């Protein structure tokens, strides 16, 4: 980790899990001071200390709490913080016996499973007090007991410890008398220790008890006249004390000041961090002799004293609503603080308890009981987290996961404690049956609460939105059940309703209502609660509501118990509000989502949403600025105009602004800060697609001044489209504006559903994710939209039940030999079109699914053209270079060889041919842009020797007898304008030549036919429009009407296809892709265990990451190479010939990669191995769907977005691309059905469901390129 040049960056971090925040702070300080010289960075990662991604990555050591690390590792995946851990140190691992022990179990089980699946090494160290069953804990941590297990008993203590147990006999049931007796005993021990010059720590079990004990000790000392002598000491000699007098007097905590005067201190979690630190320093330096504290100090801070006293052993348990005995582990932990190793030769520890409890403690010390697991109570929550993380997908995997926990270790050792009878143990010694019972029970509970979908027949577990939100925001399942029930009852909830719902969360259940606080709570309610509270303050939800509003209103709270409760509520409320916001947003509830987001931001900044957003600049502006701007009508349900009022200041002169805000000199300064408020200008245009869908083009322009101090590196906004009548959201998106790109605009394209009758308008709402009050509502009117007669009625051709035509129907041996090796009969679609293709010259438009044999259809038209006009030329236009290259290779092999020997040429940006070659060619294969360029010169004379290669085609353009446009539905995409120009020009040339020839008919020459145009496409929504455009008669009713128009349904495939669409959450692309890898592996194992599978991804990097993850999942199973179907020696020999290092590795596991970054030789090798069945899985970039005809039984489209370099963001694939990829599923002659699995971002799921089978109408893109196109035609 370290060498002479400084810390070595191994890419691995040390993670130190401390049981409490207080201890985490101490560990960070201790490690930082000791390791600073080595350049090692130590950071705290707890609920109090959030780290940016850069800070977390720069740190070498992270100190965290179990809960925080649990949250971090739940959001796993490559590159996550959890995957960088190389050493995990768990301090106080005996906390397994505590309520929070379940979290440690979950973290360790997750780590062990991750290590096994990823085959990476992580070292685990557990530190603990002495445990009776330390071997069980070692088994749970997977320790090698011969090498890694170290156990030291009490005899190894550095300072010998004398333990005293005092039982107070209580002849009375009066609690106060018993307390008084304990105080007397405690005072005797304290005064005795002080006489010997020792410091004393007195541990009590409530925050209030620290103050009352200190007070009781001071009173007894004053009565005995020993307060000055023993507790305070003489000021002359004790100058340490004088050093702290000023700081103690300044503290807001009156109790601390008061007890300091008596030479004592108090310490508990309800105190402010600074006050706690001050007390610790004073005790450490000897400025105070006696410290009264709660048990958290024993765990949290290493602060020893010679004498330690535990006063009382009754601890209030909020879950049970009663007192329970202090655990023996806590007793041992507190006793461990007695005796300071550097200063004392012995330590004294005393336990003062009731007489009947004393026997129990002595018994536990002599016969120590093993620590048990508390995992069952929280099993449902932790299981939900695993389901969300993708590590558990069914009941069997959940049982396997449970076997990694401490619960399973203890169940096998002590089955009776976990409800396992002797007979059950005999029949099931591994307790798999009991594990299944526990898991099934938890699955049913989660299913009932809508957090998981549990299929009882298959045992599969699927994640839901509620479960995902609960896992990411650490919300308990009981809270989710409460929220579901309460939100469901209210159709249009008010702010008061939503505040009440949030305060009913299970997280706040432990807030106790104390009688002595009620007066102050009532006062706060009257003075500082602008929103009505719906529950009485005697209930925990009512008290929570009041304290939460007081916190946002910045009200002064006096009682210290209320201050600590307020801090607890404030630290959790933001998280709960965010969870509720996401639940409502995912559920489509517009107004509830907005109100919860407002509430969450208000909690974060302590600013109400009806107050001026200029309060964000409190440190810069005077208070009367926002007082003057704020509307006195608070919380009106009609909306809040505070942002508009602030923005209106920009329309005034600076002196007017100063006058209005009562800050006469600060007008310009106020306007400067108004410009910092994050605002976005939204412009939206709407186009109808079908009767039920509209396309929104949205442009977002940030119109605010960026300040690094206030905005940081990025500003986030939530945008959603809502229907105010039904209170529904139809789309939501998180948008990030970065400082680097400011003030560039962002463009979005959304497909939004509409319903009959068409509403007058929808609204786009854009809300800042972090700035209170910064939001806007933009109406989008539908008045100008005409949905009636939107497009021609969709025409579908029925597939006739015809006898398949044999290839003999071609009646030409030369033509027949093209097909005799491939098939004997034409497929149903080719049979139905055969007559019009081979026996007529009509234009043809064929819409049919990918994989229907459209290439053979094109060939039939080509054969007809060459038969009628041997000198005629065919131009085949492919939308992509890769598709053109594939067609070239295939046709050169088949058409260019004997007996036809046709000349097949490629025209693209990469090739150039002379005039002679072009004029003598038979088939030209080119991209739209190249043919556009060539056909522009059709009027010229080709014998012109000086003609450029661009105008070489001048003569032969007139000789084109057949124009085949493949994938004509791409007309609606960006490059569609070029296709439009080509077809329009071709039809014009054809008519011009025909008219020319008509004039020369007298000379007896035969009139040539017009150029035949053929369009090939997937199924179309508006086939009439396209057919009419390429020259097919769509209007008439005669025999010729609609002749040549064939638009088959998407379901008409030679091989039927089953499609599964899976939605995945996650705002960010890379982590979302990582969560798809396990479902990819599961899909291959379930749907295509032995048949070929193809996975389409968006980038070269994703091909590599996906392959490596599939290999790691396979490694965890019995056969680590399930996708390899040939000898190891053969594949090793092939691997050695490959250039790409990653491909060499993956190919040996039966997984091939295919992308443009590979050499053509590597690509050909992979294609050959895949076609021959040696490798089962091929992971390719999306371009392969167009470029290479490699069908598979299973196709997985992993992600439907790609990174657009021009826009610098991820954009969706066109639906046509997704259809093209899906079309590779199903191998004719091999499969009875093909399977396609589409994995997409969750919000795209419904869109894909709709449009994969209800195709988009193809719209024109010529409008955007009209100027260039007209210019080209004019120049011709």
JSON list of C-alpha atoms in Angstrom, two decimals, residues 696-832:
[
{"chain": "A", "resi": 696, "resn": "UNK", "atom": "CA", "xyz": [-43.13, 16.34, -28.12]},
{"chain": "A", "resi": 697, "resn": "UNK", "atom": "CA", "xyz": [-39.97, 18.14, -29.27]},
{"chain": "A", "resi": 698, "resn": "UNK", "atom": "CA", "xyz": [-38.78, 19.97, -26.16]},
{"chain": "A", "resi": 699, "resn": "UNK", "atom": "CA", "xyz": [-35.91, 22.43, -26.00]},
{"chain": "A", "resi": 700, "resn": "UNK", "atom": "CA", "xyz": [-34.55, 23.43, -22.61]},
{"chain": "A", "resi": 701, "resn": "UNK", "atom": "CA", "xyz": [-32.44, 26.57, -22.28]},
{"chain": "A", "resi": 702, "resn": "UNK", "atom": "CA", "xyz": [-30.85, 27.39, -18.91]},
{"chain": "A", "resi": 703, "resn": "UNK", "atom": "CA", "xyz": [-31.44, 31.13, -18.38]},
{"chain": "A", "resi": 704, "resn": "UNK", "atom": "CA", "xyz": [-29.45, 31.83, -15.23]},
{"chain": "A", "resi": 705, "resn": "UNK", "atom": "CA", "xyz": [-25.94, 32.96, -14.41]},
{"chain": "A", "resi": 706, "resn": "UNK", "atom": "CA", "xyz": [-23.70, 30.13, -13.24]},
{"chain": "A", "resi": 707, "resn": "UNK", "atom": "CA", "xyz": [-21.84, 30.54, -9.97]},
{"chain": "A", "resi": 708, "resn": "UNK", "atom": "CA", "xyz": [-19.44, 27.79, -8.92]},
{"chain": "A", "resi": 709, "resn": "UNK", "atom": "CA", "xyz": [-20.04, 28.68, -5.29]},
{"chain": "A", "resi": 710, "resn": "UNK", "atom": "CA", "xyz": [-23.83, 28.24, -5.38]},
{"chain": "A", "resi": 711, "resn": "UNK", "atom": "CA", "xyz": [-24.32, 25.76, -8.21]},
{"chain": "A", "resi": 712, "resn": "UNK", "atom": "CA", "xyz": [-21.23, 23.56, -7.98]},
{"chain": "A", "resi": 713, "resn": "UNK", "atom": "CA", "xyz": [-20.41, 21.47, -11.05]},
{"chain": "A", "resi": 714, "resn": "UNK", "atom": "CA", "xyz": [-23.95, 20.55, -12.10]},
{"chain": "A", "resi": 715, "resn": "UNK", "atom": "CA", "xyz": [-27.59, 21.51, -11.56]},
{"chain": "A", "resi": 716, "resn": "UNK", "atom": "CA", "xyz": [-30.32, 18.89, -11.70]},
{"chain": "A", "resi": 717, "resn": "UNK", "atom": "CA", "xyz": [-33.95, 19.35, -12.72]},
{"chain": "A", "resi": 718, "resn": "UNK", "atom": "CA", "xyz": [-36.95, 17.02, -12.78]},
{"chain": "A", "resi": 719, "resn": "UNK", "atom": "CA", "xyz": [-39.16, 17.33, -15.85]},
{"chain": "A", "resi": 720, "resn": "UNK", "atom": "CA", "xyz": [-42.49, 15.62, -16.24]},
{"chain": "A", "resi": 721, "resn": "UNK", "atom": "CA", "xyz": [-45.50, 15.84, -18.53]},
{"chain": "A", "resi": 722, "resn": "UNK", "atom": "CA", "xyz": [-48.76, 15.91, -16.58]},
{"chain": "A", "resi": 723, "resn": "UNK", "atom": "CA", "xyz": [-52.44, 15.94, -17.27]},
{"chain": "A", "resi": 724, "resn": "UNK", "atom": "CA", "xyz": [-54.02, 18.32, -14.76]},
{"chain": "A", "resi": 725, "resn": "UNK", "atom": "CA", "xyz": [-57.51, 16.84, -15.12]},
{"chain": "A", "resi": 726, "resn": "UNK", "atom": "CA", "xyz": [-56.53, 13.31, -14.10]},
{"chain": "A", "resi": 727, "resn": "UNK", "atom": "CA", "xyz": [-53.52, 14.26, -11.97]},
{"chain": "A", "resi": 728, "resn": "UNK", "atom": "CA", "xyz": [-51.35, 11.81, -13.95]},
{"chain": "A", "resi": 729, "resn": "UNK", "atom": "CA", "xyz": [-47.79, 12.01, -15.23]},
{"chain": "A", "resi": 730, "resn": "UNK", "atom": "CA", "xyz": [-47.13, 10.45, -18.63]},
{"chain": "A", "resi": 731, "resn": "UNK", "atom": "CA", "xyz": [-43.36, 10.85, -18.71]},
{"chain": "A", "resi": 732, "resn": "UNK", "atom": "CA", "xyz": [-40.69, 11.93, -16.25]},
{"chain": "A", "resi": 733, "resn": "UNK", "atom": "CA", "xyz": [-37.02, 12.58, -16.76]},
{"chain": "A", "resi": 734, "resn": "UNK", "atom": "CA", "xyz": [-34.08, 13.85, -14.71]},
{"chain": "A", "resi": 735, "resn": "UNK", "atom": "CA", "xyz": [-32.05, 16.47, -16.58]},
{"chain": "A", "resi": 736, "resn": "UNK", "atom": "CA", "xyz": [-28.58, 17.59, -15.61]},
{"chain": "A", "resi": 737, "resn": "UNK", "atom": "CA", "xyz": [-27.06, 20.90, -16.73]},
{"chain": "A", "resi": 738, "resn": "UNK", "atom": "CA", "xyz": [-23.30, 20.94, -16.25]},
{"chain": "A", "resi": 739, "resn": "UNK", "atom": "CA", "xyz": [-21.07, 23.90, -15.64]},
{"chain": "A", "resi": 740, "resn": "UNK", "atom": "CA", "xyz": [-18.84, 22.77, -18.50]},
{"chain": "A", "resi": 741, "resn": "UNK", "atom": "CA", "xyz": [-21.62, 23.04, -21.11]},
{"chain": "A", "resi": 742, "resn": "UNK", "atom": "CA", "xyz": [-23.43, 26.08, -19.68]},
{"chain": "A", "resi": 743, "resn": "UNK", "atom": "CA", "xyz": [-25.44, 27.75, -21.22]},
{"chain": "A", "resi": 744, "resn": "UNK", "atom": "CA", "xyz": [-25.95, 25.16, -24.00]},
{"chain": "A", "resi": 745, "resn": "UNK", "atom": "CA", "xyz": [-29.51, 24.02, -24.53]},
{"chain": "A", "resi": 746, "resn": "UNK", "atom": "CA", "xyz": [-30.73, 20.43, -24.25]},
{"chain": "A", "resi": 747, "resn": "UNK", "atom": "CA", "xyz": [-33.22, 18.85, -26.63]},
{"chain": "A", "resi": 748, "resn": "UNK", "atom": "CA", "xyz": [-35.63, 16.06, -25.73]},
{"chain": "A", "resi": 749, "resn": "UNK", "atom": "CA", "xyz": [-37.96, 14.03, -27.90]},
{"chain": "A", "resi": 750, "resn": "UNK", "atom": "CA", "xyz": [-40.82, 12.35, -26.04]},
{"chain": "A", "resi": 751, "resn": "UNK", "atom": "CA", "xyz": [-43.67, 10.16, -27.22]},
{"chain": "A", "resi": 752, "resn": "UNK", "atom": "CA", "xyz": [-46.72, 10.92, -25.08]},
{"chain": "A", "resi": 753, "resn": "UNK", "atom": "CA", "xyz": [-50.08, 9.10, -25.12]},
{"chain": "A", "resi": 754, "resn": "UNK", "atom": "CA", "xyz": [-53.38, 10.99, -25.50]},
{"chain": "A", "resi": 755, "resn": "UNK", "atom": "CA", "xyz": [-56.87, 9.69, -24.93]},
{"chain": "A", "resi": 756, "resn": "UNK", "atom": "CA", "xyz": [-60.28, 10.23, -26.43]},
{"chain": "A", "resi": 757, "resn": "UNK", "atom": "CA", "xyz": [-61.67, 12.88, -26.17]},
{"chain": "A", "resi": 758, "resn": "UNK", "atom": "CA", "xyz": [-58.52, 14.88, -26.86]},
{"chain": "A", "resi": 759, "resn": "UNK", "atom": "CA", "xyz": [-57.79, 17.13, -23.84]},
{"chain": "A", "resi": 760, "resn": "UNK", "atom": "CA", "xyz": [-57.31, 20.84, -24.45]},
{"chain": "A", "resi": 761, "resn": "UNK", "atom": "CA", "xyz": [-53.77, 20.78, -23.07]},
{"chain": "A", "resi": 762, "resn": "UNK", "atom": "CA", "xyz": [-51.09, 18.94, -21.11]},
{"chain": "A", "resi": 763, "resn": "UNK", "atom": "CA", "xyz": [-48.54, 20.64, -18.87]},
{"chain": "A", "resi": 764, "resn": "UNK", "atom": "CA", "xyz": [-44.77, 20.34, -18.76]},
{"chain": "A", "resi": 765, "resn": "UNK", "atom": "CA", "xyz": [-43.51, 20.90, -15.23]},
{"chain": "A", "resi": 766, "resn": "UNK", "atom": "CA", "xyz": [-39.84, 21.51, -14.58]},
{"chain": "A", "resi": 767, "resn": "UNK", "atom": "CA", "xyz": [-38.65, 21.59, -10.97]},
{"chain": "A", "resi": 768, "resn": "UNK", "atom": "CA", "xyz": [-35.16, 22.14, -9.60]},
{"chain": "A", "resi": 769, "resn": "UNK", "atom": "CA", "xyz": [-33.91, 19.11, -7.68]},
{"chain": "A", "resi": 770, "resn": "UNK", "atom": "CA", "xyz": [-32.26, 21.15, -4.96]},
{"chain": "A", "resi": 771, "resn": "UNK", "atom": "CA", "xyz": [-33.38, 24.81, -5.05]},
{"chain": "A", "resi": 772, "resn": "UNK", "atom": "CA", "xyz": [-36.52, 25.56, -3.08]},
{"chain": "A", "resi": 773, "resn": "UNK", "atom": "CA", "xyz": [-39.15, 27.48, -5.03]},
{"chain": "A", "resi": 774, "resn": "UNK", "atom": "CA", "xyz": [-37.41, 27.19, -8.43]},
{"chain": "A", "resi": 775, "resn": "UNK", "atom": "CA", "xyz": [-40.03, 25.54, -10.61]},
{"chain": "A", "resi": 776, "resn": "UNK", "atom": "CA", "xyz": [-42.12, 26.34, -13.68]},
{"chain": "A", "resi": 777, "resn": "UNK", "atom": "CA", "xyz": [-45.32, 25.05, -15.31]},
{"chain": "A", "resi": 778, "resn": "UNK", "atom": "CA", "xyz": [-45.64, 25.32, -19.10]},
{"chain": "A", "resi": 779, "resn": "UNK", "atom": "CA", "xyz": [-49.01, 24.61, -20.77]},
{"chain": "A", "resi": 780, "resn": "UNK", "atom": "CA", "xyz": [-48.85, 22.72, -24.09]},
{"chain": "A", "resi": 781, "resn": "UNK", "atom": "CA", "xyz": [-52.01, 23.42, -26.10]},
{"chain": "A", "resi": 782, "resn": "UNK", "atom": "CA", "xyz": [-53.53, 20.76, -28.38]},
{"chain": "A", "resi": 783, "resn": "UNK", "atom": "CA", "xyz": [-55.99, 23.07, -30.13]},
{"chain": "A", "resi": 784, "resn": "UNK", "atom": "CA", "xyz": [-54.01, 23.18, -33.37]},
{"chain": "A", "resi": 785, "resn": "UNK", "atom": "CA", "xyz": [-53.65, 19.38, -33.54]},
{"chain": "A", "resi": 786, "resn": "UNK", "atom": "CA", "xyz": [-55.90, 17.46, -35.94]},
{"chain": "A", "resi": 787, "resn": "UNK", "atom": "CA", "xyz": [-56.00, 13.76, -35.20]},
{"chain": "A", "resi": 788, "resn": "UNK", "atom": "CA", "xyz": [-58.89, 12.94, -37.58]},
{"chain": "A", "resi": 789, "resn": "UNK", "atom": "CA", "xyz": [-57.61, 11.78, -40.94]},
{"chain": "A", "resi": 790, "resn": "UNK", "atom": "CA", "xyz": [-54.12, 11.77, -39.46]},
{"chain": "A", "resi": 791, "resn": "UNK", "atom": "CA", "xyz": [-52.86, 9.17, -41.89]},
{"chain": "A", "resi": 792, "resn": "UNK", "atom": "CA", "xyz": [-54.25, 6.85, -44.49]},
{"chain": "A", "resi": 793, "resn": "UNK", "atom": "CA", "xyz": [-55.96, 3.82, -42.99]},
{"chain": "A", "resi": 794, "resn": "UNK", "atom": "CA", "xyz": [-53.46, 1.10, -42.24]},
{"chain": "A", "resi": 795, "resn": "UNK", "atom": "CA", "xyz": [-53.63, -1.49, -45.01]},
{"chain": "A", "resi": 796, "resn": "UNK", "atom": "CA", "xyz": [-52.49, -5.02, -44.23]},
{"chain": "A", "resi": 797, "resn": "UNK", "atom": "CA", "xyz": [-52.09, -7.68, -46.87]},
{"chain": "A", "resi": 798, "resn": "UNK", "atom": "CA", "xyz": [-53.40, -11.10, -45.88]},
{"chain": "A", "resi": 799, "resn": "UNK", "atom": "CA", "xyz": [-50.96, -13.95, -46.36]},
{"chain": "A", "resi": 800, "resn": "UNK", "atom": "CA", "xyz": [-52.66, -16.47, -48.65]},
{"chain": "A", "resi": 801, "resn": "UNK", "atom": "CA", "xyz": [-52.46, -20.17, -48.00]},
{"chain": "A", "resi": 802, "resn": "UNK", "atom": "CA", "xyz": [-50.68, -21.00, -51.27]},
{"chain": "A", "resi": 803, "resn": "UNK", "atom": "CA", "xyz": [-48.69, -24.04, -52.25]},
{"chain": "A", "resi": 804, "resn": "UNK", "atom": "CA", "xyz": [-45.03, -22.93, -52.10]},
{"chain": "A", "resi": 805, "resn": "UNK", "atom": "CA", "xyz": [-43.64, -22.43, -55.62]},
{"chain": "A", "resi": 806, "resn": "UNK", "atom": "CA", "xyz": [-40.60, -24.54, -56.53]},
{"chain": "A", "resi": 807, "resn": "UNK", "atom": "CA", "xyz": [-37.56, -22.79, -57.94]},
{"chain": "A", "resi": 808, "resn": "UNK", "atom": "CA", "xyz": [-38.38, -24.46, -61.31]},
{"chain": "A", "resi": 809, "resn": "UNK", "atom": "CA", "xyz": [-41.00, -21.69, -61.73]},
{"chain": "A", "resi": 810, "resn": "UNK", "atom": "CA", "xyz": [-38.12, -19.43, -62.85]},
{"chain": "A", "resi": 811, "resn": "UNK", "atom": "CA", "xyz": [-37.99, -21.47, -66.12]},
{"chain": "A", "resi": 812, "resn": "UNK", "atom": "CA", "xyz": [-34.33, -20.61, -66.60]},
{"chain": "A", "resi": 813, "resn": "UNK", "atom": "CA", "xyz": [-31.59, -23.08, -65.58]},
{"chain": "A", "resi": 814, "resn": "UNK", "atom": "CA", "xyz": [-29.08, -20.25, -65.04]},
{"chain": "A", "resi": 815, "resn": "UNK", "atom": "CA", "xyz": [-31.44, -18.54, -62.61]},
{"chain": "A", "resi": 816, "resn": "UNK", "atom": "CA", "xyz": [-32.45, -21.79, -60.89]},
{"chain": "A", "resi": 817, "resn": "UNK", "atom": "CA", "xyz": [-28.87, -22.65, -59.98]},
{"chain": "A", "resi": 818, "resn": "UNK", "atom": "CA", "xyz": [-28.73, -19.43, -57.85]},
{"chain": "A", "resi": 819, "resn": "UNK", "atom": "CA", "xyz": [-31.09, -21.06, -55.36]},
{"chain": "A", "resi": 820, "resn": "UNK", "atom": "CA", "xyz": [-30.81, -24.83, -55.72]},
{"chain": "A", "resi": 821, "resn": "UNK", "atom": "CA", "xyz": [-28.17, -25.13, -52.99]},
{"chain": "A", "resi": 822, "resn": "UNK", "atom": "CA", "xyz": [-30.11, -22.89, -50.60]},
{"chain": "A", "resi": 823, "resn": "UNK", "atom": "CA", "xyz": [-33.73, -24.05, -50.85]},
{"chain": "A", "resi": 824, "resn": "UNK", "atom": "CA", "xyz": [-36.12, -25.99, -53.09]},
{"chain": "A", "resi": 825, "resn": "UNK", "atom": "CA", "xyz": [-39.23, -23.84, -52.75]},
{"chain": "A", "resi": 826, "resn": "UNK", "atom": "CA", "xyz": [-39.89, -20.14, -52.18]},
{"chain": "A", "resi": 827, "resn": "UNK", "atom": "CA", "xyz": [-41.32, -19.12, -48.80]},
{"chain": "A", "resi": 828, "resn": "UNK", "atom": "CA", "xyz": [-45.02, -18.01, -48.53]},
{"chain": "A", "resi": 829, "resn": "UNK", "atom": "CA", "xyz": [-44.31, -14.27, -48.98]},
{"chain": "A", "resi": 830, "resn": "UNK", "atom": "CA", "xyz": [-42.02, -14.87, -52.00]},
{"chain": "A", "resi": 831, "resn": "UNK", "atom": "CA", "xyz": [-44.62, -17.24, -53.49]},
{"chain": "A", "resi": 832, "resn": "UNK", "atom": "CA", "xyz": [-47.41, -14.66, -53.12]}
]
